[in-house]
Structures are given as C-alpha cells and as structure tokens.
C-alpha cells in the first residue's frame, strides 16, 4: 500500500538543493562561496518567511495562488545548535556545490517560489553572519529547544512553531 503524501506538508525543494542555489547566487553577487554559518541562517529565514507568507495568504491578489503551495519550503528539520538553527543534512553534505536558477526553478510553480527565495536571500546576504546568529537567538522557536546544559545541541525545532513565529511578525 502506498503512503499518501500531504502536499501541504511536503517540501517544495530539498534543503540541499536550496543550499546549492544560495551558493550559486552568493557567488554570482559577491564572487565567493557563502559561509556555512550564513548558509544555515539564510535557510532558516527562508523557511520561516515562506511558511508565514503562505500561511497568512488571503483570498486577495496572490492568496488563491499561494494556497496551492506547501508552506514547507523543504522537509528537513532544523536543530537548535549553539549558533542558531542548523539543518544537519546540509551541514554534513554541502560541499560548496552550485545549482543555477534554471536547474532548480525549472517550471512555473517553482519559478514563483524562486523569485521569493532570490529576493529575500539577497537581503539576508547583506547582513553579517553574526547579525543573523543574533537574530535567530532572539526567536522563541530556537530558545525553546536550545539547552546550554546539554552535551549535544541537536534538539529538533518544530516546523509549525517556526512558521507561526514568523507569521506573528508579519
């Protein structure tokens, strides 16, 4: 028996593919690879902002169109590490690879999401790595899962809690 997939809870991309695109975009703008710290924080803000954007969609303008999209940009979980949220799979497997817009956003639905990613990523790139860390440390969704007493800082952060916190800020 096949497992039914809830389209609204299924990621649009893989986090690793978005990481490769972010490196491509960062290289295109700054002529160098994105730092691992900035990469993780930009992934976090993209995930939260996209989820909040879709969740808060109204029936006006793009609201109907947005309701067709999953609010999960990707399926991978964030963990609460010392310097903020981290996707362990990206941390372990990202090797400064690049994926262009044409390769990742290869249909109309993905191009729509791609323009959102590109615009927000460019704004986030302008912030320093540690400014991004500082911003994540102010968020309850990270604070609620981070325990400085633990030997390993890898508590999984709840996706809905992340999206809801971003949605409250819109």
mmCIF file of C-alpha atoms in Angstrom:
data_model
loop_
_atom_site.group_PDB
_atom_site.id
_atom_site.type_symbol
_atom_site.label_atom_id
_atom_site.label_comp_id
_atom_site.label_asym_id
_atom_site.label_seq_id
_atom_site.Cartn_x
_atom_site.Cartn_y
_atom_site.Cartn_z
ATOM 1 C CA UNK A 1 0.000 0.000 0.000
ATOM 2 C CA UNK A 2 1.450 3.365 -0.975
ATOM 3 C CA UNK A 3 1.756 6.098 1.594
ATOM 4 C CA UNK A 4 -0.325 9.188 0.857
ATOM 5 C CA UNK A 5 1.656 12.403 0.825
ATOM 6 C CA UNK A 6 0.043 15.569 2.173
ATOM 7 C CA UNK A 7 1.042 18.166 -0.435
ATOM 8 C CA UNK A 8 0.600 20.966 2.122
ATOM 9 C CA UNK A 9 3.144 19.335 4.449
ATOM 10 C CA UNK A 10 5.582 18.198 1.807
ATOM 11 C CA UNK A 11 8.590 20.363 0.969
ATOM 12 C CA UNK A 12 8.761 22.103 -2.387
ATOM 13 C CA UNK A 13 12.530 21.565 -2.685
ATOM 14 C CA UNK A 14 15.232 19.760 -0.771
ATOM 15 C CA UNK A 15 17.203 21.903 1.653
ATOM 16 C CA UNK A 16 20.418 20.745 -0.020
ATOM 17 C CA UNK A 17 19.231 21.963 -3.421
ATOM 18 C CA UNK A 18 18.310 25.352 -1.971
ATOM 19 C CA UNK A 19 21.741 25.471 -0.297
ATOM 20 C CA UNK A 20 23.387 24.848 -3.672
ATOM 21 C CA UNK A 21 21.279 27.602 -5.228
ATOM 22 C CA UNK A 22 22.159 30.027 -2.415
ATOM 23 C CA UNK A 23 25.849 29.321 -3.028
ATOM 24 C CA UNK A 24 25.330 29.925 -6.754
ATOM 25 C CA UNK A 25 23.546 33.227 -6.049
ATOM 26 C CA UNK A 26 26.127 34.336 -3.461
ATOM 27 C CA UNK A 27 28.932 33.568 -5.932
ATOM 28 C CA UNK A 28 27.124 35.490 -8.652
ATOM 29 C CA UNK A 29 26.768 38.577 -6.408
ATOM 30 C CA UNK A 30 29.958 38.508 -4.312
ATOM 31 C CA UNK A 31 32.311 36.291 -6.318
ATOM 32 C CA UNK A 32 32.822 33.831 -3.457
ATOM 33 C CA UNK A 33 31.137 30.908 -1.709
ATOM 34 C CA UNK A 34 28.626 31.560 1.035
ATOM 35 C CA UNK A 35 29.933 30.815 4.533
ATOM 36 C CA UNK A 36 28.482 27.747 6.278
ATOM 37 C CA UNK A 37 27.137 29.929 9.087
ATOM 38 C CA UNK A 38 25.383 32.364 6.768
ATOM 39 C CA UNK A 39 24.056 29.493 4.659
ATOM 40 C CA UNK A 40 22.331 27.890 7.646
ATOM 41 C CA UNK A 41 20.800 31.150 8.854
ATOM 42 C CA UNK A 42 19.564 32.129 5.385
ATOM 43 C CA UNK A 43 17.939 28.691 5.031
ATOM 44 C CA UNK A 44 16.198 29.257 8.363
ATOM 45 C CA UNK A 45 14.866 32.687 7.446
ATOM 46 C CA UNK A 46 13.759 31.493 4.016
ATOM 47 C CA UNK A 47 11.893 28.556 5.561
ATOM 48 C CA UNK A 48 10.153 30.711 8.175
ATOM 49 C CA UNK A 49 9.303 33.618 5.880
ATOM 50 C CA UNK A 50 7.969 31.376 3.087
ATOM 51 C CA UNK A 51 5.861 29.394 5.535
ATOM 52 C CA UNK A 52 4.437 32.539 7.107
ATOM 53 C CA UNK A 53 3.801 34.071 3.680
ATOM 54 C CA UNK A 54 1.765 31.055 2.552
ATOM 55 C CA UNK A 55 0.016 30.646 5.908
ATOM 56 C CA UNK A 56 -1.071 34.283 6.001
ATOM 57 C CA UNK A 57 -2.209 34.321 2.371
ATOM 58 C CA UNK A 58 -5.575 35.951 1.917
ATOM 59 C CA UNK A 59 -8.028 35.449 -0.902
ATOM 60 C CA UNK A 60 -6.925 38.764 -2.391
ATOM 61 C CA UNK A 61 -4.222 39.113 -5.008
ATOM 62 C CA UNK A 62 -1.949 36.055 -4.838
ATOM 63 C CA UNK A 63 -3.831 34.458 -1.955
ATOM 64 C CA UNK A 64 -5.615 31.867 -4.054
ATOM 65 C CA UNK A 65 -2.427 31.017 -5.894
ATOM 66 C CA UNK A 66 -0.429 30.727 -2.658
ATOM 67 C CA UNK A 67 -2.911 28.306 -1.127
ATOM 68 C CA UNK A 68 -1.869 25.826 -3.818
ATOM 69 C CA UNK A 69 1.659 25.738 -2.351
ATOM 70 C CA UNK A 70 3.050 23.864 0.611
ATOM 71 C CA UNK A 71 4.099 26.156 3.409
ATOM 72 C CA UNK A 72 7.121 23.892 3.872
ATOM 73 C CA UNK A 73 9.904 25.095 1.599
ATOM 74 C CA UNK A 74 11.681 21.794 2.352
ATOM 75 C CA UNK A 75 11.173 18.760 4.596
ATOM 76 C CA UNK A 76 14.442 18.686 6.500
ATOM 77 C CA UNK A 77 14.396 19.619 10.183
ATOM 78 C CA UNK A 78 16.289 22.391 11.902
ATOM 79 C CA UNK A 79 18.174 21.570 15.066
ATOM 80 C CA UNK A 80 18.949 24.083 17.810
ATOM 81 C CA UNK A 81 22.728 24.405 17.708
ATOM 82 C CA UNK A 82 24.899 26.883 19.609
ATOM 83 C CA UNK A 83 24.988 29.425 16.778
ATOM 84 C CA UNK A 84 21.309 29.049 15.953
ATOM 85 C CA UNK A 85 19.223 26.747 13.775
ATOM 86 C CA UNK A 86 21.087 24.222 11.605
ATOM 87 C CA UNK A 87 19.970 21.585 9.121
ATOM 88 C CA UNK A 88 22.307 18.723 9.918
ATOM 89 C CA UNK A 89 21.960 17.135 6.450
ATOM 90 C CA UNK A 90 23.144 20.365 4.804
ATOM 91 C CA UNK A 91 25.924 20.773 7.355
ATOM 92 C CA UNK A 92 27.202 17.245 6.627
ATOM 93 C CA UNK A 93 26.712 17.049 2.865
ATOM 94 C CA UNK A 94 27.097 20.562 1.422
ATOM 95 C CA UNK A 95 30.383 20.893 -0.449
ATOM 96 C CA UNK A 96 30.145 24.408 -1.928
ATOM 97 C CA UNK A 97 28.294 22.980 -4.906
ATOM 98 C CA UNK A 98 26.152 25.257 -7.035
ATOM 99 C CA UNK A 99 22.778 24.903 -8.678
ATOM 100 C CA UNK A 100 21.589 27.634 -11.059
ATOM 101 C CA UNK A 101 18.146 29.176 -11.218
ATOM 102 C CA UNK A 102 17.450 27.363 -14.477
ATOM 103 C CA UNK A 103 18.295 24.000 -12.927
ATOM 104 C CA UNK A 104 16.327 24.459 -9.697
ATOM 105 C CA UNK A 105 13.359 26.575 -10.752
ATOM 106 C CA UNK A 106 12.505 24.590 -13.856
ATOM 107 C CA UNK A 107 8.726 25.103 -14.017
ATOM 108 C CA UNK A 108 6.277 27.964 -13.428
ATOM 109 C CA UNK A 109 5.375 26.881 -9.887
ATOM 110 C CA UNK A 110 8.998 26.618 -8.838
ATOM 111 C CA UNK A 111 9.907 29.899 -10.580
ATOM 112 C CA UNK A 112 7.276 31.667 -8.475
ATOM 113 C CA UNK A 113 8.868 30.352 -5.283
ATOM 114 C CA UNK A 114 12.315 31.032 -6.747
ATOM 115 C CA UNK A 115 11.648 34.737 -7.101
ATOM 116 C CA UNK A 116 10.658 34.832 -3.414
ATOM 117 C CA UNK A 117 13.837 32.963 -2.439
ATOM 118 C CA UNK A 118 16.080 35.149 -4.585
ATOM 119 C CA UNK A 119 14.679 38.464 -3.309
ATOM 120 C CA UNK A 120 14.812 37.512 0.368
ATOM 121 C CA UNK A 121 18.208 35.810 0.087
ATOM 122 C CA UNK A 122 19.753 38.932 -1.437
ATOM 123 C CA UNK A 123 18.505 40.989 1.525
ATOM 124 C CA UNK A 124 19.822 38.427 4.018
ATOM 125 C CA UNK A 125 23.226 38.221 2.306
ATOM 126 C CA UNK A 126 23.786 41.858 3.258
ATOM 127 C CA UNK A 127 23.668 41.025 6.963
ATOM 128 C CA UNK A 128 26.795 39.724 8.643
ATOM 129 C CA UNK A 129 26.953 36.096 9.720
ATOM 130 C CA UNK A 130 26.822 37.017 13.395
ATOM 131 C CA UNK A 131 23.996 39.517 12.919
ATOM 132 C CA UNK A 132 21.994 36.606 11.504
ATOM 133 C CA UNK A 133 23.018 34.474 14.508
ATOM 134 C CA UNK A 134 21.917 37.283 16.822
ATOM 135 C CA UNK A 135 18.527 37.471 15.105
ATOM 136 C CA UNK A 136 17.958 33.719 15.413
ATOM 137 C CA UNK A 137 18.895 33.829 19.094
ATOM 138 C CA UNK A 138 16.054 36.279 19.687
ATOM 139 C CA UNK A 139 13.478 33.827 18.390
ATOM 140 C CA UNK A 140 11.443 31.726 20.797
ATOM 141 C CA UNK A 141 11.349 28.746 18.426
ATOM 142 C CA UNK A 142 15.147 28.441 18.841
ATOM 143 C CA UNK A 143 15.246 29.396 22.545
ATOM 144 C CA UNK A 144 12.573 26.818 23.394
ATOM 145 C CA UNK A 145 14.716 23.988 22.008
ATOM 146 C CA UNK A 146 18.225 25.132 22.904
ATOM 147 C CA UNK A 147 19.581 23.879 26.208
ATOM 148 C CA UNK A 148 23.108 25.106 27.023
ATOM 149 C CA UNK A 149 23.413 22.349 29.650
ATOM 150 C CA UNK A 150 23.232 19.572 27.058
ATOM 151 C CA UNK A 151 26.396 17.992 25.727
ATOM 152 C CA UNK A 152 24.954 17.898 22.203
ATOM 153 C CA UNK A 153 22.886 20.758 20.862
ATOM 154 C CA UNK A 154 20.718 18.963 18.381
ATOM 155 C CA UNK A 155 17.132 19.239 19.578
ATOM 156 C CA UNK A 156 14.776 19.286 16.607
ATOM 157 C CA UNK A 157 12.853 22.518 16.206
ATOM 158 C CA UNK A 158 9.140 22.249 15.441
ATOM 159 C CA UNK A 159 8.363 23.437 11.888
ATOM 160 C CA UNK A 160 4.929 24.744 12.827
ATOM 161 C CA UNK A 161 6.379 26.714 15.740
ATOM 162 C CA UNK A 162 8.942 28.288 13.380
ATOM 163 C CA UNK A 163 6.305 29.269 10.821
ATOM 164 C CA UNK A 164 3.887 30.549 13.471
ATOM 165 C CA UNK A 165 6.561 32.776 14.997
ATOM 166 C CA UNK A 166 7.396 34.266 11.615
ATOM 167 C CA UNK A 167 3.668 34.680 10.871
ATOM 168 C CA UNK A 168 3.175 36.673 14.082
ATOM 169 C CA UNK A 169 5.865 39.102 12.893
ATOM 170 C CA UNK A 170 4.186 39.846 9.567
#
